[in-house]
PDB file of C-alpha atoms in Angstrom:
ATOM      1  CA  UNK A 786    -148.491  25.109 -84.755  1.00 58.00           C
ATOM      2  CA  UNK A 787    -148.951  21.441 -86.597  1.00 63.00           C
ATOM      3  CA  UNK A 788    -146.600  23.095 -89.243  1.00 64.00           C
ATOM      4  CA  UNK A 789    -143.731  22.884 -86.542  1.00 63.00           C
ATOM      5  CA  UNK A 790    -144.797  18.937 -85.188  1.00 70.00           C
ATOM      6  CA  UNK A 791    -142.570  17.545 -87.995  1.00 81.00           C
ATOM      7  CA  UNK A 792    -139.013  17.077 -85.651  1.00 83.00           C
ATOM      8  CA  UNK A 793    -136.679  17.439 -89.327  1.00 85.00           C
ATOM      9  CA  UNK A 794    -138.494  21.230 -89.722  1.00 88.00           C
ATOM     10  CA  UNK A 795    -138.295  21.861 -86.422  1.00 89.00           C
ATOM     11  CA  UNK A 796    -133.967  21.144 -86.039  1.00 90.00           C
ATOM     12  CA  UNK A 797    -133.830  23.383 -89.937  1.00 91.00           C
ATOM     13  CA  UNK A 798    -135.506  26.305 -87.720  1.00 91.00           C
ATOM     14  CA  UNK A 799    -133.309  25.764 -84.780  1.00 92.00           C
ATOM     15  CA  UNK A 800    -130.601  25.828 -87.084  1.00 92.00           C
ATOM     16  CA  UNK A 801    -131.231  28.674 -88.494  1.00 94.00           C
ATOM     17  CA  UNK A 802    -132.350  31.213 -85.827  1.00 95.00           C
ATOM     18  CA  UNK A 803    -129.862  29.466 -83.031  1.00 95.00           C
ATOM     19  CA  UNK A 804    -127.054  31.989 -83.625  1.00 96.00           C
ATOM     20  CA  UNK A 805    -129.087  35.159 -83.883  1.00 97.00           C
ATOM     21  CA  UNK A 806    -130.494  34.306 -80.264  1.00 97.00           C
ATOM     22  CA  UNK A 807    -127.280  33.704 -78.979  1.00 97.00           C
ATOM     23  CA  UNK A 808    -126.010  36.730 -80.547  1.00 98.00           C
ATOM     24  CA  UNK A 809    -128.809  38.332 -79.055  1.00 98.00           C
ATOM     25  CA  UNK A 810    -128.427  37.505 -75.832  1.00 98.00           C
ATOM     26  CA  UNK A 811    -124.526  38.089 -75.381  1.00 98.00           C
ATOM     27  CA  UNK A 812    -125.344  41.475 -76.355  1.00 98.00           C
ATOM     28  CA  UNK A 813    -128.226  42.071 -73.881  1.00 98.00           C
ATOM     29  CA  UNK A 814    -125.924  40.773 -70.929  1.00 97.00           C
ATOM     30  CA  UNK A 815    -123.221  43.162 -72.341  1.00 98.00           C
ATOM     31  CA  UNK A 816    -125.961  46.177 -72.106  1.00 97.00           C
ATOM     32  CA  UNK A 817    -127.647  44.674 -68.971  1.00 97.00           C
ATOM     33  CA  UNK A 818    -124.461  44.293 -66.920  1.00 97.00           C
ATOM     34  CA  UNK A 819    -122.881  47.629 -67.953  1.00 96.00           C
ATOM     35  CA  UNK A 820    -126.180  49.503 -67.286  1.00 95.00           C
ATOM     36  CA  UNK A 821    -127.104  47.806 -64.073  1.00 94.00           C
ATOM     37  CA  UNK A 822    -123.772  47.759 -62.534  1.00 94.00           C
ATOM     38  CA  UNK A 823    -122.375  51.076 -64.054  1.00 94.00           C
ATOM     39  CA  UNK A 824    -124.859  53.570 -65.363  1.00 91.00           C
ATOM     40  CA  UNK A 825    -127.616  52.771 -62.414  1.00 91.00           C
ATOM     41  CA  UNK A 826    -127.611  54.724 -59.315  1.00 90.00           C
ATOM     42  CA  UNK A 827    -127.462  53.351 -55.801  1.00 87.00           C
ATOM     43  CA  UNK A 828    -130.593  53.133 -54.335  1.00 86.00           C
ATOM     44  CA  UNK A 829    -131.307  55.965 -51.408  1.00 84.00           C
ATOM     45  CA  UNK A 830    -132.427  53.219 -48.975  1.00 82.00           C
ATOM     46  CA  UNK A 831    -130.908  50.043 -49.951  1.00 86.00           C
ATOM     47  CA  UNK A 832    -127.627  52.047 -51.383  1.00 88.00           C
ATOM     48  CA  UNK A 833    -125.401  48.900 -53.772  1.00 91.00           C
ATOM     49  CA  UNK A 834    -127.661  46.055 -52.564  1.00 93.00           C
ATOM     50  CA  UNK A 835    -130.568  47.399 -54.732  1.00 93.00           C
ATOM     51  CA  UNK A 836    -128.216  46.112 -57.758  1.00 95.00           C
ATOM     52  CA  UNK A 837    -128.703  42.275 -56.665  1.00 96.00           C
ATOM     53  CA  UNK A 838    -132.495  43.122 -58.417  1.00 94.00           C
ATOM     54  CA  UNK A 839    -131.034  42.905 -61.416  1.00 96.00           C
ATOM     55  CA  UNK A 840    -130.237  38.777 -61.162  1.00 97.00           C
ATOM     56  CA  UNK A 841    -132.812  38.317 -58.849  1.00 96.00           C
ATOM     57  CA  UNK A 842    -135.715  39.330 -60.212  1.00 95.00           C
ATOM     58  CA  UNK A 843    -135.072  38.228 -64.082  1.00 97.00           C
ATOM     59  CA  UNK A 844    -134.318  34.868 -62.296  1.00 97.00           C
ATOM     60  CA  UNK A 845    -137.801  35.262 -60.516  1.00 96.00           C
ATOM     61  CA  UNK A 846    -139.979  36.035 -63.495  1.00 95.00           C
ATOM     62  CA  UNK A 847    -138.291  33.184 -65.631  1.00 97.00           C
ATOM     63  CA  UNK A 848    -138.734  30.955 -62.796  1.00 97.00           C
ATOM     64  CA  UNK A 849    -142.787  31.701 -62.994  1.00 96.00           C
ATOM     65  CA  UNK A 850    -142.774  31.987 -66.760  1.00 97.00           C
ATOM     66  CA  UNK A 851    -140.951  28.861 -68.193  1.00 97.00           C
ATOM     67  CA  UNK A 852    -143.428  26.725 -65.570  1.00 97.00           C
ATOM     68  CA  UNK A 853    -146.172  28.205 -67.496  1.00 97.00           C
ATOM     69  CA  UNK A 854    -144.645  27.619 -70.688  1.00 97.00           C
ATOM     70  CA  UNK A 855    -144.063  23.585 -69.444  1.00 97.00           C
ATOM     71  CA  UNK A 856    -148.131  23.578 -68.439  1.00 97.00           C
ATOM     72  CA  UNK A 857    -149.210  25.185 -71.300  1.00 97.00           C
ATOM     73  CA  UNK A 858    -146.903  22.658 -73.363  1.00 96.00           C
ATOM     74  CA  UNK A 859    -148.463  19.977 -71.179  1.00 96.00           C
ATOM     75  CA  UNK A 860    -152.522  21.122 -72.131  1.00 96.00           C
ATOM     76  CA  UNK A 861    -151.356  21.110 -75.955  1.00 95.00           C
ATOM     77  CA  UNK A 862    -149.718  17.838 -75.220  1.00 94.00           C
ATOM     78  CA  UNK A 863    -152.927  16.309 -74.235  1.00 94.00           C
ATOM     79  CA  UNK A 864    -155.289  18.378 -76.213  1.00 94.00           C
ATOM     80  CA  UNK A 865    -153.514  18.264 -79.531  1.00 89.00           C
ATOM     81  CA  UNK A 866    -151.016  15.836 -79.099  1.00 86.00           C
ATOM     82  CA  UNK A 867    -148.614  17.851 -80.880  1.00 86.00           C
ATOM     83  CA  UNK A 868    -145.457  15.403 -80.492  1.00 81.00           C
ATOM     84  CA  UNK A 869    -143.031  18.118 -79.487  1.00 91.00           C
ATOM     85  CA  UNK A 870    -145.104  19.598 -76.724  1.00 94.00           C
ATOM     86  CA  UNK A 871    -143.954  17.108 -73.738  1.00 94.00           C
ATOM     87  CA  UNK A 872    -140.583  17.505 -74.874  1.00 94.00           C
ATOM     88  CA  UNK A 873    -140.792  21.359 -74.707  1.00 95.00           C
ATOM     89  CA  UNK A 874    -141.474  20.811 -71.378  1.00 96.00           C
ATOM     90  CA  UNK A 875    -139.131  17.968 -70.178  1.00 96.00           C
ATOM     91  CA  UNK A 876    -136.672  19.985 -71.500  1.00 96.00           C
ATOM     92  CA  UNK A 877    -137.580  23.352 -70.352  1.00 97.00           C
ATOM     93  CA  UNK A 878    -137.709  21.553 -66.891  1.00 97.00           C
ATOM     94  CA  UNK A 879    -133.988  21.549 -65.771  1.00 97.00           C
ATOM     95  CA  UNK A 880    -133.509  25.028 -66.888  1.00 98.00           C
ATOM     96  CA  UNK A 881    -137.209  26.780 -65.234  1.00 98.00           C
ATOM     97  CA  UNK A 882    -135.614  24.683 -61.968  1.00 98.00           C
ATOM     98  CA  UNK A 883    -132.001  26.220 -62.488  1.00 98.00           C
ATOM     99  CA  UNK A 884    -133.537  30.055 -62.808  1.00 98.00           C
ATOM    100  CA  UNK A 885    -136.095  29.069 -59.447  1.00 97.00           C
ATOM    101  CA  UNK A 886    -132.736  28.199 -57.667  1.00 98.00           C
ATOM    102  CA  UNK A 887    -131.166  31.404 -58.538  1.00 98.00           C
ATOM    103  CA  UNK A 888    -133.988  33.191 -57.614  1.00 97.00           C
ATOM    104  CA  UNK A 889    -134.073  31.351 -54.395  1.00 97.00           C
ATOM    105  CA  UNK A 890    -130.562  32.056 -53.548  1.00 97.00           C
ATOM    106  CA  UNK A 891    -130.175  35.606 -54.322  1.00 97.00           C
ATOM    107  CA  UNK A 892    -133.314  36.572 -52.730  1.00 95.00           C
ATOM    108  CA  UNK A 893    -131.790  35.316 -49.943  1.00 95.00           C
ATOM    109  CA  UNK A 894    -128.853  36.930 -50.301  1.00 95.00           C
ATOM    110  CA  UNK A 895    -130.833  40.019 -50.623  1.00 92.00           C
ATOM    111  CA  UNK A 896    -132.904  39.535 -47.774  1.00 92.00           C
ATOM    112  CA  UNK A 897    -129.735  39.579 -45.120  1.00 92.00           C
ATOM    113  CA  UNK A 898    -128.859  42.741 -45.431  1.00 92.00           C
ATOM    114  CA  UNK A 899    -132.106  44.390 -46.157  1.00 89.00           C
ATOM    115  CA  UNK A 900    -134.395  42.235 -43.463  1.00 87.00           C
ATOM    116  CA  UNK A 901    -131.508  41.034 -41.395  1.00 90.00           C
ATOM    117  CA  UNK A 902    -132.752  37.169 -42.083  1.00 91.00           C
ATOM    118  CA  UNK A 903    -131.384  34.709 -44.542  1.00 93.00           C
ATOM    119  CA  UNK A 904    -135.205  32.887 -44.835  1.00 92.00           C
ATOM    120  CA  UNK A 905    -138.382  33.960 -43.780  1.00 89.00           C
ATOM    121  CA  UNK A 906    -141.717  31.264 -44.016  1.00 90.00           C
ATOM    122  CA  UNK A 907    -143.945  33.473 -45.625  1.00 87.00           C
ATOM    123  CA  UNK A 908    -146.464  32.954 -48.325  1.00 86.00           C
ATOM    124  CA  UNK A 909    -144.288  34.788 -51.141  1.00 86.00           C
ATOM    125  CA  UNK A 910    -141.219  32.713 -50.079  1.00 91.00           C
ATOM    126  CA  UNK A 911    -142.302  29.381 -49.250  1.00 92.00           C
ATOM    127  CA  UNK A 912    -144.294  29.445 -52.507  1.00 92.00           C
ATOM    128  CA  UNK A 913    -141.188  29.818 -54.523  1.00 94.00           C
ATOM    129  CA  UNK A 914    -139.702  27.234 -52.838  1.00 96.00           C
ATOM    130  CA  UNK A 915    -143.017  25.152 -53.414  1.00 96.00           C
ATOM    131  CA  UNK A 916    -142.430  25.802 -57.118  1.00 96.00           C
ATOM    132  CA  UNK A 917    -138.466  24.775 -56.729  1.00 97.00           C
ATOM    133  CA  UNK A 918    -139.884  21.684 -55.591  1.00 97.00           C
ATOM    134  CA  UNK A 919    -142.805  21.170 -58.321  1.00 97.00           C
ATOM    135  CA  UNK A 920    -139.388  21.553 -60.637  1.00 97.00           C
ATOM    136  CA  UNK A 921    -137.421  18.978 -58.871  1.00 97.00           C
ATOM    137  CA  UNK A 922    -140.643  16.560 -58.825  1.00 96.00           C
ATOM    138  CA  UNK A 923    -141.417  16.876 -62.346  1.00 97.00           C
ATOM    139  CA  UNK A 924    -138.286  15.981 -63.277  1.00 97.00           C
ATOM    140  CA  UNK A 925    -137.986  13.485 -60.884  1.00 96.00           C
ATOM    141  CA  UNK A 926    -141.014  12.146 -62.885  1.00 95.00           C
ATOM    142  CA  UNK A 927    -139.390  11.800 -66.302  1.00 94.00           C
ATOM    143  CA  UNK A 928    -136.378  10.557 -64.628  1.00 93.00           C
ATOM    144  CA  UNK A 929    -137.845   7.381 -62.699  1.00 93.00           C
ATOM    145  CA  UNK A 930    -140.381   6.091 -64.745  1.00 90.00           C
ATOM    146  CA  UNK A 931    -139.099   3.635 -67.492  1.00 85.00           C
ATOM    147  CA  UNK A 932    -142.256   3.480 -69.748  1.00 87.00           C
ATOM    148  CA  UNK A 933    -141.987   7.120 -71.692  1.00 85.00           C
ATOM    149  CA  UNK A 934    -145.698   7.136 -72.281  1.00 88.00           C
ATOM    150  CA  UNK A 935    -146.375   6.390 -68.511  1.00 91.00           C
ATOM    151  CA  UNK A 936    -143.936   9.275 -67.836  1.00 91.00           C
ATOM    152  CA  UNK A 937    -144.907  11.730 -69.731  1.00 93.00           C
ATOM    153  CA  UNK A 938    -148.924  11.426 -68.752  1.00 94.00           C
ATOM    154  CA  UNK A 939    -147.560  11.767 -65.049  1.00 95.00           C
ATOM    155  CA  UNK A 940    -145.619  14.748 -66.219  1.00 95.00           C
ATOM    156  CA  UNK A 941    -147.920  16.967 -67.901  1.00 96.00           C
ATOM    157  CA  UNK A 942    -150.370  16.285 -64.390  1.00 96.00           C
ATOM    158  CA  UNK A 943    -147.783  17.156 -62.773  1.00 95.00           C
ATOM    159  CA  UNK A 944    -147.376  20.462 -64.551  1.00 96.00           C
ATOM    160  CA  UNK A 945    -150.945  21.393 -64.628  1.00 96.00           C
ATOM    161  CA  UNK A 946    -151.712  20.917 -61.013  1.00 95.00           C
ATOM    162  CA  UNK A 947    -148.595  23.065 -59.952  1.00 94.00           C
ATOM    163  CA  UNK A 948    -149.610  25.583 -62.328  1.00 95.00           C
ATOM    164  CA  UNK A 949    -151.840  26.353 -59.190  1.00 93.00           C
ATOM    165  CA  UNK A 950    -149.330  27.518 -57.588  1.00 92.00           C
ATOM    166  CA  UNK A 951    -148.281  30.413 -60.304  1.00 93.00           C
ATOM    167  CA  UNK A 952    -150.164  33.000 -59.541  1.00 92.00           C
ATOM    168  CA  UNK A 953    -150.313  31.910 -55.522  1.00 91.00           C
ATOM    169  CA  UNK A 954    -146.907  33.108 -56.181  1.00 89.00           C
ATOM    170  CA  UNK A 955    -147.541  36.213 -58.050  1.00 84.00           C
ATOM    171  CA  UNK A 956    -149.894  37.927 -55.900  1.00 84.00           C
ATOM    172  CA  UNK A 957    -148.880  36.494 -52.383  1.00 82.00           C
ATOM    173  CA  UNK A 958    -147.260  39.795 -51.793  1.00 77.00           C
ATOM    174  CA  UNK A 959    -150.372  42.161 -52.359  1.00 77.00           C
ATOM    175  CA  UNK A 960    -152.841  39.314 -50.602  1.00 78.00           C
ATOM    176  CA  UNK A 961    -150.485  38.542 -47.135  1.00 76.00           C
ATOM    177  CA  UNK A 962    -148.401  40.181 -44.905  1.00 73.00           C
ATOM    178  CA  UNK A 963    -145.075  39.448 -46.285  1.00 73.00           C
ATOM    179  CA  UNK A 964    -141.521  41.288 -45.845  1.00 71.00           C
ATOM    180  CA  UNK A 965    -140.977  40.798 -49.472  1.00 75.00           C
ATOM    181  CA  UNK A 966    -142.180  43.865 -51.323  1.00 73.00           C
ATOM    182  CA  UNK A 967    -145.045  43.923 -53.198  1.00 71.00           C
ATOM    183  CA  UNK A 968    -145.353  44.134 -57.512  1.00 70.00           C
ATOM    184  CA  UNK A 969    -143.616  47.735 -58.461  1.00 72.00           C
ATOM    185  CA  UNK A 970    -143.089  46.651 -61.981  1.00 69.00           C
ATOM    186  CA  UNK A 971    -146.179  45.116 -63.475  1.00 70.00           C
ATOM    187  CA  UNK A 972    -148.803  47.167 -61.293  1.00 69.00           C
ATOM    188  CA  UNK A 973    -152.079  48.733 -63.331  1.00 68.00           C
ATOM    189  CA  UNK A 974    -151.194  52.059 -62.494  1.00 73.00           C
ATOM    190  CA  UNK A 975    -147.557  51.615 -63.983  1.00 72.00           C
ATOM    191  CA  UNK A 976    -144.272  50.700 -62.367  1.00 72.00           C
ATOM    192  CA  UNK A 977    -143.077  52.253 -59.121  1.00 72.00           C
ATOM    193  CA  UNK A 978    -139.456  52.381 -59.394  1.00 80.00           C
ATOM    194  CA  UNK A 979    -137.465  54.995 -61.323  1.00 85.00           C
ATOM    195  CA  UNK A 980    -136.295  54.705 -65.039  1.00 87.00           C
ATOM    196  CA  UNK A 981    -132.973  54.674 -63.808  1.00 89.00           C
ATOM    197  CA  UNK A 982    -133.258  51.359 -62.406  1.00 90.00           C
ATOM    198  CA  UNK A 983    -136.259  50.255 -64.612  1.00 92.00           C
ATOM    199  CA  UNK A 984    -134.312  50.293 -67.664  1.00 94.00           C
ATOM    200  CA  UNK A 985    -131.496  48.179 -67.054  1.00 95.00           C
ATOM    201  CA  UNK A 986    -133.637  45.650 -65.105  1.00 96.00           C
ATOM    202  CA  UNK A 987    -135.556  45.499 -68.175  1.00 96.00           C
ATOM    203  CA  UNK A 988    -132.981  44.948 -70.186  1.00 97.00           C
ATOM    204  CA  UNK A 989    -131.324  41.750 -67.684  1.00 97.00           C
ATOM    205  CA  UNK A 990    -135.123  40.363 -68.028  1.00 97.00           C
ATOM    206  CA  UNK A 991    -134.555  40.467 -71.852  1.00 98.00           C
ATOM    207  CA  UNK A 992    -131.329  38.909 -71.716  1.00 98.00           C
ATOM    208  CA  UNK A 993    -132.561  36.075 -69.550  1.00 98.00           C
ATOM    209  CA  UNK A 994    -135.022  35.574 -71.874  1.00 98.00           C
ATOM    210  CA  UNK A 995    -133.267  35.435 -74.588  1.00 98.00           C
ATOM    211  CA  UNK A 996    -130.960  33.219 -72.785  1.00 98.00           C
ATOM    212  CA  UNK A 997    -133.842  30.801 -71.948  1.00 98.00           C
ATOM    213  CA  UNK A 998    -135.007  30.377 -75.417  1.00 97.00           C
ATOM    214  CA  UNK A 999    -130.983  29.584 -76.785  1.00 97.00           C
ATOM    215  CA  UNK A1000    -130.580  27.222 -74.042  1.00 97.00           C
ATOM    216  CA  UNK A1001    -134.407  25.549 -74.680  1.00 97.00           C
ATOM    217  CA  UNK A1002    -133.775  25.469 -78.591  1.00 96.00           C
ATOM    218  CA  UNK A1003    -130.305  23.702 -77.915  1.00 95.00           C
ATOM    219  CA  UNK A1004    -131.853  21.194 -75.116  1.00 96.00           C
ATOM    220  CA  UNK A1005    -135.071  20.253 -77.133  1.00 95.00           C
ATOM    221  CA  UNK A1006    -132.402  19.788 -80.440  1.00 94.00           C
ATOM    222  CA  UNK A1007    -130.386  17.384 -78.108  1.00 94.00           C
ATOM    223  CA  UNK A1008    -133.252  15.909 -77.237  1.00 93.00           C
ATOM    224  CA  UNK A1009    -134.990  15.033 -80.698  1.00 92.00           C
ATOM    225  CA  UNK A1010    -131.484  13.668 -81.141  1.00 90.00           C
ATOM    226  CA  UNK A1011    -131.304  11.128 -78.187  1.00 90.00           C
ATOM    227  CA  UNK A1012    -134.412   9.978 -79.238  1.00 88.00           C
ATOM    228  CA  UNK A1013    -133.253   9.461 -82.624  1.00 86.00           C
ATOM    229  CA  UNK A1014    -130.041   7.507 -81.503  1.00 87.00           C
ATOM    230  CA  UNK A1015    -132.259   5.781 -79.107  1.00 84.00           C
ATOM    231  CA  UNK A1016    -134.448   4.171 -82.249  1.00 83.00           C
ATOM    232  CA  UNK A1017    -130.890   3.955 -84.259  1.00 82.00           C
ATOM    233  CA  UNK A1018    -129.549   1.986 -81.585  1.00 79.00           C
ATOM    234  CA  UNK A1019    -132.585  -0.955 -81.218  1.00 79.00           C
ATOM    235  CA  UNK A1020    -132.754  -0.607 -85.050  1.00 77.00           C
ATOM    236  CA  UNK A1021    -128.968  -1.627 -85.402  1.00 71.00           C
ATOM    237  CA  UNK A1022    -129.101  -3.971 -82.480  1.00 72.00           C
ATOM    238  CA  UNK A1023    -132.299  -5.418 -84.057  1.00 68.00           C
ATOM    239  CA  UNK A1024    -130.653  -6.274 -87.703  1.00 68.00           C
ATOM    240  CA  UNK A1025    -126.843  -6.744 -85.819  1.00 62.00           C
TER     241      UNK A1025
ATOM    242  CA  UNK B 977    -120.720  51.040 -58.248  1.00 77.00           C
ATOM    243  CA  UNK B 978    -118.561  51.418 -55.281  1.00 77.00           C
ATOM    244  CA  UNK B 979    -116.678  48.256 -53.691  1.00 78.00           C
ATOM    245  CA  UNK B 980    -116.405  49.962 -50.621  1.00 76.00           C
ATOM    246  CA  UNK B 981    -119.955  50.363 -50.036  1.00 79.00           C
ATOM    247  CA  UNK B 982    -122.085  48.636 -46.730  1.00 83.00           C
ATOM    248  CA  UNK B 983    -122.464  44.758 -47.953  1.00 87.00           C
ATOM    249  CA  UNK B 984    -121.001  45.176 -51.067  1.00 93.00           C
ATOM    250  CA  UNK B 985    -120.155  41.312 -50.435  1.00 94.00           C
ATOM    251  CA  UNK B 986    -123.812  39.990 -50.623  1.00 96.00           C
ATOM    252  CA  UNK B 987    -123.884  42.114 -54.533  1.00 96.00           C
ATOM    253  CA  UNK B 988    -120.435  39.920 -55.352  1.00 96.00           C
ATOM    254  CA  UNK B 989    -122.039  36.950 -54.176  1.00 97.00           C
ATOM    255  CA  UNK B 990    -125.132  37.411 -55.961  1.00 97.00           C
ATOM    256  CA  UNK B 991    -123.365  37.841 -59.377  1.00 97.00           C
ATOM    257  CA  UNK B 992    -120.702  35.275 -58.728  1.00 97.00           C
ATOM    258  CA  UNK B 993    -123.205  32.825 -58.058  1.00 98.00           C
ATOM    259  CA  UNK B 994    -125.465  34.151 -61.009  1.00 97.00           C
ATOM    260  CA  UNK B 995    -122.391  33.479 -63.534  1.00 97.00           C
ATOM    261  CA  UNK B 996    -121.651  30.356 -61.843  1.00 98.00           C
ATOM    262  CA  UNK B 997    -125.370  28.590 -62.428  1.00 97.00           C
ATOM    263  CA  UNK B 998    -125.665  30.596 -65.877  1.00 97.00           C
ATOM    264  CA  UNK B 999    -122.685  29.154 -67.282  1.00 97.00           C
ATOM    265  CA  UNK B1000    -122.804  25.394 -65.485  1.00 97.00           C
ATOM    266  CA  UNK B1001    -126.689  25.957 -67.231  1.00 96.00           C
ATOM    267  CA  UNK B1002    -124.458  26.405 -70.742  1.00 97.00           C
ATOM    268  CA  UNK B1003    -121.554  23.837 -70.606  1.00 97.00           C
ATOM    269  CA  UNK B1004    -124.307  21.576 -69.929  1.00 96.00           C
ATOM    270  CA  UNK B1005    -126.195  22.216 -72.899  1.00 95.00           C
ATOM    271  CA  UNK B1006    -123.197  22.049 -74.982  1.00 95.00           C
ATOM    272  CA  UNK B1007    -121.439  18.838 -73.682  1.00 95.00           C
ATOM    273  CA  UNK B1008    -125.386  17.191 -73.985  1.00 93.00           C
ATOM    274  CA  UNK B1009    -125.599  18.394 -77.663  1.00 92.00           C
ATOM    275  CA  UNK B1010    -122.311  17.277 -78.197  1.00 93.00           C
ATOM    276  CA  UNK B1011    -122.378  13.756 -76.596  1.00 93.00           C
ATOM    277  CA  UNK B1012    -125.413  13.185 -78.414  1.00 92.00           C
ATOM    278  CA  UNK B1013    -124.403  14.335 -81.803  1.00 90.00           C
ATOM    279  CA  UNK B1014    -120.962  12.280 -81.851  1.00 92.00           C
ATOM    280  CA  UNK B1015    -123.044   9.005 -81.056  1.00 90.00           C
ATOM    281  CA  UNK B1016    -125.379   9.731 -83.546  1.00 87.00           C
ATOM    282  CA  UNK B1017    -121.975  10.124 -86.165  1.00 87.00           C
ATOM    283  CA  UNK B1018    -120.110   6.896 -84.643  1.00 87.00           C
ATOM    284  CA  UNK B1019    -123.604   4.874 -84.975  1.00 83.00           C
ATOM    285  CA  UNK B1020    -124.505   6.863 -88.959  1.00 81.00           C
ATOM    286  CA  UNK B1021    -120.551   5.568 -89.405  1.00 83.00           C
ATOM    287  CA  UNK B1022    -121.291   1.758 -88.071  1.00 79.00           C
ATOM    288  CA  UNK B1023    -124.337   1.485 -90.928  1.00 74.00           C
ATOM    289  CA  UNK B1024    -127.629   3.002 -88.781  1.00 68.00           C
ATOM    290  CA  UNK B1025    -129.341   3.743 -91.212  1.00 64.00           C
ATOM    291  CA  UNK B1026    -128.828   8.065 -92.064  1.00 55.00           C
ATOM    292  CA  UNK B1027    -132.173   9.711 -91.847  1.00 53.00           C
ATOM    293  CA  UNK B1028    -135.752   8.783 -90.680  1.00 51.00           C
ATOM    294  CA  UNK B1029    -138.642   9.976 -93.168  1.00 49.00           C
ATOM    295  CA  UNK B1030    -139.657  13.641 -92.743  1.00 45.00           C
ATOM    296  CA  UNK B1031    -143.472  12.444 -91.637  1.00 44.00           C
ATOM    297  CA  UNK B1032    -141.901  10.167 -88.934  1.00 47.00           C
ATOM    298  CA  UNK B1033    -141.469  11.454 -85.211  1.00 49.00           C
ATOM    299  CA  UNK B1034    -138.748  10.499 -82.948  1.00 54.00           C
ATOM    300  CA  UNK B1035    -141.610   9.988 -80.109  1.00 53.00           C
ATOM    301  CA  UNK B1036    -140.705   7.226 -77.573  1.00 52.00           C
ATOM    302  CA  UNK B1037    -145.165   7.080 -76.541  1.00 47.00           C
TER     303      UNK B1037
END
């Protein structure tokens, strides 16, 4: 992991693989989107609504997943100091709070027709939203404190408490009473919805994915940059 | 999938509003990179000096 600490290796690798992932993931959208809204079946009880799954819950599981990635970035941060783990997850920030939004709002969408409510206050929902905020605050974070070292210590604490809330989220539908529907993909006695749909959602959780890691390589590139022209800029004012 | 269907509207919204946030998500990223990289040129073209030494990081702690 050291082997990757050096910023100048790290943009050659971004450079190189960049165009494969987005390659990769304008193809998975092509096969997600024609397989979820053409080759799946309407659901018997939910009939065309059952196809909002396929944004919602890739949304969902990115959501959960690029928080972890920003606390585990956070721990190495503090335990190895590796210099490109807080900015893995200040950048990964704005992008885990963009997928929690979507996940937010679909759901909802979702929820109308199937529950007849827009919201409900239950521990599944208001989690997510809990975690929307923890996005917003940890941002917040970076954004209002001046001194980058104060900032970033504030940040990764901020990560690694909210990480608390991760799997609060993930099993809040088997532990309460909830009119969200509990795990049918990740269950230990295998998934409980049919290949049919299966298939195509995981192919739209692959493509989100994949979509995440082109938009995190191109962020955390930007970012090594800013902080480049940041040190160009006091350099040159500093000899000017 | 049928466009006639019972709340075929919430579906629409669902994607419209996925595409929406997915590709404000990606011009973001690109103007960013962008407006970043052309400062970097204009300041490289001004006399900042080109490139840092490989062992040095860009950390602002």
């Amino acid at each position: 992991m050291q082997k990757f600490a050096n910023p100048t290796r790290f943009l050659r690798l971004q450079s190189a693989i960049q165009p494969w992932v987005v390659a990769a993931t304008i193809v998975l959208f092509a096969a997600g989107l024609y397989s979820g809204l053409v080759m799946a079946p309407p659901d018997y009880q939910q009939g065309e609504t059952v196809r909002i799954m396929f944004v919602h819950v890739p949304a969902a599981w990115l959501a959960l997943m690029i928080y972890s990635i920003m606390a585990l970035s956070s721990a190495v941060a503090i335990v190895f100091r590796h210099p490109l783990a807080d900015l893995a997850a200040k950048t990964a920030a704005p992008i885990g709070a963009a997928f929690t939004f979507l996940a937010l709002a679909t759901g909802s969408l979702w929820g109308k027709p199937m529950w007849g409510a827009w919201w409900v206050w239950d521990a599944g929902l208001t989690s997510m939203f809990v975690l929307f905020l923890l996005y917003l605050g940890y941002i917040a974070v970076w954004q209002a404190i001046e001194d980058p070292a104060r900032g970033a210590l504030i940040a990764r604490i901020v990560a690694l408490v909210g990480f608390i809330n991760i799997p609060i989220i993930k099993f809040s539908v088997d532990w309460w009473n909830s009119l969200h529907q509990p795990a049918s993909v990740f269950r230990i006695d295998g998934p409980a919805i049919h290949s049919s749909i299966l298939i195509p959602l995981l192919i739209m959780a692959t493509a989100y994915t994949m979509l995440f890691l082109a938009l995190h390589l191109s962020a955390m590139r930007a970012e090594i940059n800013a902080r480049k022209l940041r040190q160009m800029e006091l350099a040159h004012v500093g000899s000017s | 999938m049928s466009f006639a269907a019972e709340h075929i509207g919430f579906v629409i919204a669902s994607y419209a509003l996925s595409a929406i946030v997915i590709a404000g998500l990606i011009a973001g990223h690109i103007l960013r990179a962008h407006q970043v990289e052309r400062r970097l040129k204009r300041l490289e073209d001004a006399g900042a000096p080109r490139r840092r030494k490989a062992t040095e990081v860009p950390n602002e702690q």
